[in-house]
PDB file of C-alpha atoms in Angstrom:
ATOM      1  CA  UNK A   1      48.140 137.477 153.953  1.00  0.00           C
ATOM      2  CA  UNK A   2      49.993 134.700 152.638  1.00  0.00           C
ATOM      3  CA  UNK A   3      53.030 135.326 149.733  1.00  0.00           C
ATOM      4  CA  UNK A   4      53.761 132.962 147.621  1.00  0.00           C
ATOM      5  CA  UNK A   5      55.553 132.449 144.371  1.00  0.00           C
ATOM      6  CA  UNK A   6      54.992 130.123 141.336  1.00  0.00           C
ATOM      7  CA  UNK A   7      58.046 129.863 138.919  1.00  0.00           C
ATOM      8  CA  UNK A   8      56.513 128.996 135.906  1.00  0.00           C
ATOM      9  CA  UNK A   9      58.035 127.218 132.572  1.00  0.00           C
ATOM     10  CA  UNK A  10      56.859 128.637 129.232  1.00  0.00           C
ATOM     11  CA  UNK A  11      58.080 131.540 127.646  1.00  0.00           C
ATOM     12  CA  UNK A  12      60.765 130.310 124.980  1.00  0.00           C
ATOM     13  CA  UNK A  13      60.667 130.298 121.225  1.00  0.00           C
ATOM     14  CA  UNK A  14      63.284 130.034 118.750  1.00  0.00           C
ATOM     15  CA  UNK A  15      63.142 133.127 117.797  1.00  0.00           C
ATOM     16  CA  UNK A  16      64.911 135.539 120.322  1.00  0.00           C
ATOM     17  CA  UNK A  17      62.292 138.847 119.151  1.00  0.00           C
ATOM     18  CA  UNK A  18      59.541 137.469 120.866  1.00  0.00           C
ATOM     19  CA  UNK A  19      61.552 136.682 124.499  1.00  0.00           C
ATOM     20  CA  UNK A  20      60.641 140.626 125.158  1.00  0.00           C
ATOM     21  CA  UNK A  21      59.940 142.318 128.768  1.00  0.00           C
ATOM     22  CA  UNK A  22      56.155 142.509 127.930  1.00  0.00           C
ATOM     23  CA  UNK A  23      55.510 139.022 126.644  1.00  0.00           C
ATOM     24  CA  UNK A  24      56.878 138.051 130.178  1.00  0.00           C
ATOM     25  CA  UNK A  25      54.402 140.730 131.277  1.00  0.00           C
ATOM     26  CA  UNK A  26      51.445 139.600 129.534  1.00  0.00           C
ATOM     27  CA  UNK A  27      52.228 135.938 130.883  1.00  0.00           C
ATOM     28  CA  UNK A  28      52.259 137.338 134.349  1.00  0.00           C
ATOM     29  CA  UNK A  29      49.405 138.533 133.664  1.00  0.00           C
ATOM     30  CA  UNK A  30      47.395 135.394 132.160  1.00  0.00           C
ATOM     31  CA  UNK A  31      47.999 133.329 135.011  1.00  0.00           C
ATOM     32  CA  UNK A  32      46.776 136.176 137.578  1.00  0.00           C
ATOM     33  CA  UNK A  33      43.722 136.184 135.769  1.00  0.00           C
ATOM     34  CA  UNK A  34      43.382 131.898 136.633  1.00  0.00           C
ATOM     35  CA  UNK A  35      44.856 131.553 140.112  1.00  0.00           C
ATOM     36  CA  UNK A  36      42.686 134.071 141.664  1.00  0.00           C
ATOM     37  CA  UNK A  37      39.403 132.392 140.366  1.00  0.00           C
ATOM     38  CA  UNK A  38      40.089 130.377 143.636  1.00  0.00           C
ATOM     39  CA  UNK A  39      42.763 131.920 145.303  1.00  0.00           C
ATOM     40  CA  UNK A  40      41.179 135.338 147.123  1.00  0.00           C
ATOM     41  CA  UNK A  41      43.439 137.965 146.083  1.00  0.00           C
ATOM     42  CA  UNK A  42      42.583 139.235 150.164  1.00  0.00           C
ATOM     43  CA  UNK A  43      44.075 136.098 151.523  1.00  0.00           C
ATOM     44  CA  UNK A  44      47.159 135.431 148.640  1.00  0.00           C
ATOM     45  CA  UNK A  45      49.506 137.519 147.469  1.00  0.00           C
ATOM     46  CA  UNK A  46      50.506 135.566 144.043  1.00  0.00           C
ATOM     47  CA  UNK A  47      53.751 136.208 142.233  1.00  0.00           C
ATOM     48  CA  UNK A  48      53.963 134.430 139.348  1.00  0.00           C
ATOM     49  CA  UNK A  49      57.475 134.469 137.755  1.00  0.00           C
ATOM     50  CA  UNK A  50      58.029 133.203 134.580  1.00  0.00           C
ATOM     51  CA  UNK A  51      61.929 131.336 133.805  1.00  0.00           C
ATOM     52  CA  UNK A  52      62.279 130.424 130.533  1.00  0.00           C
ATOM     53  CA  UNK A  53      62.795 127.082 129.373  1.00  0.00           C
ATOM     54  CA  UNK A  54      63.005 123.741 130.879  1.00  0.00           C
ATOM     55  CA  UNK A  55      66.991 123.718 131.418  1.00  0.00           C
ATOM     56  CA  UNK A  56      67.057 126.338 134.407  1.00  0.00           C
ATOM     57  CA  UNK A  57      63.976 124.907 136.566  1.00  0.00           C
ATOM     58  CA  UNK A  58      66.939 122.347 138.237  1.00  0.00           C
ATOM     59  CA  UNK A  59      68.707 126.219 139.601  1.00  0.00           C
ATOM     60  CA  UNK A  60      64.832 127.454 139.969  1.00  0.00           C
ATOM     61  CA  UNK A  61      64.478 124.560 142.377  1.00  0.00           C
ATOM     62  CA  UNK A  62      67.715 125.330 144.127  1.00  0.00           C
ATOM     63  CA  UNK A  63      67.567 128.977 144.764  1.00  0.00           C
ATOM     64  CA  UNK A  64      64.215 128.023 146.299  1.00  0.00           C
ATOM     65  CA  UNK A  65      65.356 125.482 148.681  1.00  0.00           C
ATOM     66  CA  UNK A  66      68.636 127.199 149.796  1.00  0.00           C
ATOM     67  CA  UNK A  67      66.809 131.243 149.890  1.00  0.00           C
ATOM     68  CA  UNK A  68      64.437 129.273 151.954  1.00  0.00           C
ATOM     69  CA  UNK A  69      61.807 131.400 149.543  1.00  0.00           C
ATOM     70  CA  UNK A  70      57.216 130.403 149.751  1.00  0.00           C
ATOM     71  CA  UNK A  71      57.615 129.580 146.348  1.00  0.00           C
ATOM     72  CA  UNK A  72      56.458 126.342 143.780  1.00  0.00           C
ATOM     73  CA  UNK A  73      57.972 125.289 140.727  1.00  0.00           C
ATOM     74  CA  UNK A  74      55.345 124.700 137.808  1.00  0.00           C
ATOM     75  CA  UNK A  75      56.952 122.749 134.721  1.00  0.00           C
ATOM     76  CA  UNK A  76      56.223 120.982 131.930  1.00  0.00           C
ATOM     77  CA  UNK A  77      56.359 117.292 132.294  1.00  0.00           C
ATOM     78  CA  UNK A  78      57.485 116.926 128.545  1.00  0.00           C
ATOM     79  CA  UNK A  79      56.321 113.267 129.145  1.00  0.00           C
ATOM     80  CA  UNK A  80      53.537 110.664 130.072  1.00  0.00           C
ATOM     81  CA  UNK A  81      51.908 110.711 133.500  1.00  0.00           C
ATOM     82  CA  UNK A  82      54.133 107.609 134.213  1.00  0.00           C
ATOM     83  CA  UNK A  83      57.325 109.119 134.171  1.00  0.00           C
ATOM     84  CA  UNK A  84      56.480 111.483 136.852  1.00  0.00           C
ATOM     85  CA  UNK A  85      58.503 110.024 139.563  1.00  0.00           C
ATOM     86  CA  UNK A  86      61.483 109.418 137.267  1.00  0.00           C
ATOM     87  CA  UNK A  87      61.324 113.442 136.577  1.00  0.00           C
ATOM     88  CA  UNK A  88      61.049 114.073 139.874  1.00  0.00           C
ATOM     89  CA  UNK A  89      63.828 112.169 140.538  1.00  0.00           C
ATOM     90  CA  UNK A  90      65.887 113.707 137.955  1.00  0.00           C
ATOM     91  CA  UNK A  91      65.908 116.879 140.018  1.00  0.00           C
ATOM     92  CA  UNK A  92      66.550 115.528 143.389  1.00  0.00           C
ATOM     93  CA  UNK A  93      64.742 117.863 145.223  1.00  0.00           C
ATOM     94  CA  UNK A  94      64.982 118.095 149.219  1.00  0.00           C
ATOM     95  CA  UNK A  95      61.885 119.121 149.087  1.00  0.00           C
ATOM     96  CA  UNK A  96      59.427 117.246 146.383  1.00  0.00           C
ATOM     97  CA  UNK A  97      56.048 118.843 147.756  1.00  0.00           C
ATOM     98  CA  UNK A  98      57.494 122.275 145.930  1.00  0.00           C
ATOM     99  CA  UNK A  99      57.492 121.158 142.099  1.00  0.00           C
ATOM    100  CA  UNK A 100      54.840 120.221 140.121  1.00  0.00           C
ATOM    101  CA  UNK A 101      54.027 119.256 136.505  1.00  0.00           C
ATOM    102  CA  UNK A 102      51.862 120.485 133.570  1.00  0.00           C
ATOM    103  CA  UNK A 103      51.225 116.804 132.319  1.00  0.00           C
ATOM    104  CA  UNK A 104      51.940 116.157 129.083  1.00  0.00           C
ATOM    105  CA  UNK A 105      52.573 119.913 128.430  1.00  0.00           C
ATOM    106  CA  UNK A 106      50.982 123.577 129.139  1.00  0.00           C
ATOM    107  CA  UNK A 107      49.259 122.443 126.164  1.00  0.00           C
ATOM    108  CA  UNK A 108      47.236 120.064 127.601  1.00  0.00           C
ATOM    109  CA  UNK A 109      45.826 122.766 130.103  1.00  0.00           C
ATOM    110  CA  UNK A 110      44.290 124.666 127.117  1.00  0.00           C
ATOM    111  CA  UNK A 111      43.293 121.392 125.018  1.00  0.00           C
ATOM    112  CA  UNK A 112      40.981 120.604 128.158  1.00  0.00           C
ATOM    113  CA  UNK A 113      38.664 123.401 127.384  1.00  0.00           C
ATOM    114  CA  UNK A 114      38.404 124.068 123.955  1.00  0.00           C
ATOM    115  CA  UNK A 115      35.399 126.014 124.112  1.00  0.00           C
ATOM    116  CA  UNK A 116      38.089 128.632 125.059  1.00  0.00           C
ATOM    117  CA  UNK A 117      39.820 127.987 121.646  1.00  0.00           C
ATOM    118  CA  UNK A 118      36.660 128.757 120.141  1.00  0.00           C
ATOM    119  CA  UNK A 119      36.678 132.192 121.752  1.00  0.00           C
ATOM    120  CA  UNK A 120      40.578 132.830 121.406  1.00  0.00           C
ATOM    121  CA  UNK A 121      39.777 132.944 117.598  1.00  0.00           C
ATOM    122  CA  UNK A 122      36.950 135.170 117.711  1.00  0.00           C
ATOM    123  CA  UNK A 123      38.944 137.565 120.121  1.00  0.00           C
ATOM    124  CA  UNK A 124      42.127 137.463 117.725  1.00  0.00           C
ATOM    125  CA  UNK A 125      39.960 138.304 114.773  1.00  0.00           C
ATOM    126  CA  UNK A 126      40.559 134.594 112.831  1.00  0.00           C
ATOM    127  CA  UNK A 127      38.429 132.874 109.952  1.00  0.00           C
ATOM    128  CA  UNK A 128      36.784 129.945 111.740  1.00  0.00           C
ATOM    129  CA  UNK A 129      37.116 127.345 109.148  1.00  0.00           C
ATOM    130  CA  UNK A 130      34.661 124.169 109.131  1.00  0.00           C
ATOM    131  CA  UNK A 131      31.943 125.704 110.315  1.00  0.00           C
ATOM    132  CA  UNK A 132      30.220 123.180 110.945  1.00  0.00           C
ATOM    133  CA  UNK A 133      32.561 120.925 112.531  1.00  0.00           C
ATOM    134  CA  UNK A 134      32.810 120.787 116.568  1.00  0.00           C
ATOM    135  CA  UNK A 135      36.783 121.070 117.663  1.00  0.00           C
ATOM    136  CA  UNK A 136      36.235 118.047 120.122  1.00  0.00           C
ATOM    137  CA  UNK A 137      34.985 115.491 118.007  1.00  0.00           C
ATOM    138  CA  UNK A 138      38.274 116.122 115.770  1.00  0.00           C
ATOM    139  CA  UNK A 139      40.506 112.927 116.259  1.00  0.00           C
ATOM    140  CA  UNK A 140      43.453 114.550 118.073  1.00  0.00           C
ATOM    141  CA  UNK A 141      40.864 115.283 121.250  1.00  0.00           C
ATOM    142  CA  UNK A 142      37.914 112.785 120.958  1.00  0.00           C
ATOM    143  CA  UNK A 143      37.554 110.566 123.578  1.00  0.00           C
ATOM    144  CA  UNK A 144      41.137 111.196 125.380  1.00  0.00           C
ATOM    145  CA  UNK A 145      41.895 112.793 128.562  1.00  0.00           C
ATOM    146  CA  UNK A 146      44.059 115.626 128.218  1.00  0.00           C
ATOM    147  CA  UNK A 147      46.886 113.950 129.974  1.00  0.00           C
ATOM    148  CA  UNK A 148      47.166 111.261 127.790  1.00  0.00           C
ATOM    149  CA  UNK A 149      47.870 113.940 124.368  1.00  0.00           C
ATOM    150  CA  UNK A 150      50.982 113.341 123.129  1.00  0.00           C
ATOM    151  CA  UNK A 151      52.703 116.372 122.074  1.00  0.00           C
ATOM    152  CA  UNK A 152      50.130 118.689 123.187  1.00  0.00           C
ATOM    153  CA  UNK A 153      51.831 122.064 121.955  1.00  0.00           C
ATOM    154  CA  UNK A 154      51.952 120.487 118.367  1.00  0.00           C
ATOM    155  CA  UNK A 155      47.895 118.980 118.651  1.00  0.00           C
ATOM    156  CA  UNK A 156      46.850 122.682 119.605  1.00  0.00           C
ATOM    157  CA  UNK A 157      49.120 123.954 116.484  1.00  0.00           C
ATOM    158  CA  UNK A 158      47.403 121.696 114.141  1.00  0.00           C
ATOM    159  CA  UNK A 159      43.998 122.572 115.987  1.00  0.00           C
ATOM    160  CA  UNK A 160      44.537 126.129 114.958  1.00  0.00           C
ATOM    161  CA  UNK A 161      45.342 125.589 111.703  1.00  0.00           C
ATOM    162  CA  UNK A 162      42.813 123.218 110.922  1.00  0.00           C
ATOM    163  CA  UNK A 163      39.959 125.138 112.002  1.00  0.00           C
ATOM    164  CA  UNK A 164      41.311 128.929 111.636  1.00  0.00           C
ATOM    165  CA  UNK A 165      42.817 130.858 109.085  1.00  0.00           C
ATOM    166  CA  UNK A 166      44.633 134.382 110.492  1.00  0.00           C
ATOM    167  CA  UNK A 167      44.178 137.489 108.263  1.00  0.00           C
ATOM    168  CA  UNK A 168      47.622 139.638 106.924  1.00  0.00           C
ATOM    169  CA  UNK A 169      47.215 142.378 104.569  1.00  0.00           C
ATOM    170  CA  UNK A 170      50.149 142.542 102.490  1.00  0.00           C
ATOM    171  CA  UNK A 171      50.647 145.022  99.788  1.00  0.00           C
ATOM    172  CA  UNK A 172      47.220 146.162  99.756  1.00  0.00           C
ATOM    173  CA  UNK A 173      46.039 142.534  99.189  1.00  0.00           C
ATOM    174  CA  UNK A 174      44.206 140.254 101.863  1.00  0.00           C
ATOM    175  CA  UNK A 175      45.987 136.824 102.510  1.00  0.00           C
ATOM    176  CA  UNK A 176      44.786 133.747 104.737  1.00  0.00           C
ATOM    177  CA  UNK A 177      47.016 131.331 106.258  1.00  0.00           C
ATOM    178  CA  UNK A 178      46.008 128.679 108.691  1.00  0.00           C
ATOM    179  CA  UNK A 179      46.846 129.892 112.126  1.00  0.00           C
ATOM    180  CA  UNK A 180      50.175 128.839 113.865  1.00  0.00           C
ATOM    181  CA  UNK A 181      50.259 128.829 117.944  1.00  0.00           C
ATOM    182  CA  UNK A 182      53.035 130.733 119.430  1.00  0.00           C
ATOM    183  CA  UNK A 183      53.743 129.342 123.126  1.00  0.00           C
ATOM    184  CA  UNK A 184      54.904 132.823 123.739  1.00  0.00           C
ATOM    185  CA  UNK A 185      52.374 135.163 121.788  1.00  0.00           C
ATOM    186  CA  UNK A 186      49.308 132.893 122.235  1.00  0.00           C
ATOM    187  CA  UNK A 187      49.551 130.388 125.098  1.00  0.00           C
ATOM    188  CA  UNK A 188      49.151 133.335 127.932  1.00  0.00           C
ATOM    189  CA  UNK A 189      46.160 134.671 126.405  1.00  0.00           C
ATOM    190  CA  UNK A 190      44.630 131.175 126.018  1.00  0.00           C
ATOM    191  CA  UNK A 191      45.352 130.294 129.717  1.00  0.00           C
ATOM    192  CA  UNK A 192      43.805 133.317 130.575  1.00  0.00           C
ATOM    193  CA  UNK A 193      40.771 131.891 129.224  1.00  0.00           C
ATOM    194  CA  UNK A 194      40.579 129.009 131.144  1.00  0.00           C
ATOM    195  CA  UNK A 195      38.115 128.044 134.229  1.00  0.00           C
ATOM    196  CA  UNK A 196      40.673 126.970 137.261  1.00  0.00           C
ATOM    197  CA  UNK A 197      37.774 124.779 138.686  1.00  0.00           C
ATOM    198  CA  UNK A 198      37.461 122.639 135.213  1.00  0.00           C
ATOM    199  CA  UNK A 199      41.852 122.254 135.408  1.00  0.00           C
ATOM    200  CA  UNK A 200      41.272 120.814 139.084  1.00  0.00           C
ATOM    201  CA  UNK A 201      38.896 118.407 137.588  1.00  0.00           C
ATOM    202  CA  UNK A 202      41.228 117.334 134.692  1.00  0.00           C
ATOM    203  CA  UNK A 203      44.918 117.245 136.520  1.00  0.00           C
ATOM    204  CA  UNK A 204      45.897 115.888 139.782  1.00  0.00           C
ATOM    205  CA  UNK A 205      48.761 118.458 139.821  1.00  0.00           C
ATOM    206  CA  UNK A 206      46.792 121.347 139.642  1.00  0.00           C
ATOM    207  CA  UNK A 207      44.689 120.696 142.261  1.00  0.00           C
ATOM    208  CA  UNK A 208      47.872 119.651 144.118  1.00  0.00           C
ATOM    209  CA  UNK A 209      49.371 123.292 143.503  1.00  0.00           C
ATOM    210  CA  UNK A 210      46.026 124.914 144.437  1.00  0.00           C
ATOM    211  CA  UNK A 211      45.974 122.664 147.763  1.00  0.00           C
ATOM    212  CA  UNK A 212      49.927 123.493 148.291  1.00  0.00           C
ATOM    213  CA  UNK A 213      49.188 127.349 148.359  1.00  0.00           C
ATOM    214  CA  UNK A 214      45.668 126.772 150.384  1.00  0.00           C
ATOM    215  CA  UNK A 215      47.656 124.720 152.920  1.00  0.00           C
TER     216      UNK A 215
END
């Protein structure tokens, strides 16, 4: 059996409360659920280990080439698809078959299958708003590849509020508010969601990751 493990990029938030033990958990978790859709749980043994934020994948990448450790990086690219190699470059890495990218963001990912939005909310309990309006034919998604979303944390905020309102009872009184996407709270569950097979499809880097640990 083959051990391997992907340091992942996304739990931060500006708010320190949420950077808890079992949101780390639950993102361990979320990406277990998508790497084994291809990657036999008999043949891999996956650790996924999430770091943080963006400034401590350049010692990520170190401690994996000096430990000499079966691991990946997986970052945001925070960027087009054309500044790649300058990223890359960025981080010097002896080794640049051990990092890859989540193009724009881990956004982008989710925005790829929205039918999965559409069940997040029902799973969370939210108001779908517009009814009768389809989530891809709203402007921010029609006609683009994933990849080329600018921004793709704040499109999938303004997704969520547009077409779902969250629920708070507050003194005994009911309340609606559009939904807001949490990166920590929400982005594991929605990757959790998502069909590894369609990502391969979508992003050259994930099927490079995939082929990486299949090598």
């Amino acid at each position: 059996m083959v051990t391997i493990t992907i340091y992942i990029e996304g739990i931060q938030s500006d708010n320190p409360a949420v950077l808890t033990v079992d949101n780390s958990a639950v993102f361990r978790e979320n990406f277990h659920k998508l790497f084994p859709q291809r990657l036999s749980p008999a043949k891999f043994n996956l650790r996924i280990r999430p770091f943080g934020t963006i400034t401590k994948a350049g010692k990520m990448l170190r401690n994996i080439e000096t430990q000499g450790i079966n691991a990946a990086l997986l970052v945001d690219l925070d960027a087009p698809k054309e500044e790649r190699d300058e990223r890359l470059n960025h981080y010097k890495p002896s080794d640049a078959t051990k990092i890859f990218f989540m193009i724009q963001e881990m956004e982008a990912w989710i925005l790829s299958q929205v039918d999965k939005i559409e069940k997040f909310g029902e799973n969370e309990g939210l108001i779908r708003k517009k009814a009768d309006s389809a989530i891809n034919d709203n402007p921010l998604l029609k006609e683009k590849h994933p990849e080329q979303i600018n921004k793709p944390s704040e499109k999938l905020d303004t997704i969520l509020r547009q077409y779902f309102d969250d629920v708070k009872i507050r003194r005994n009184k009911e309340r609606k508010t559009g939904k807001r996407y949490s990166k920590a709270k929400d982005g594991p569950k929605l990757i959790g969601m998502l069909e590894l097979e369609v990502l391969i499809q979508y992003f050259d880097e994930a099927k490079r990751l995939v082929d990486y640990i299949e090598r």
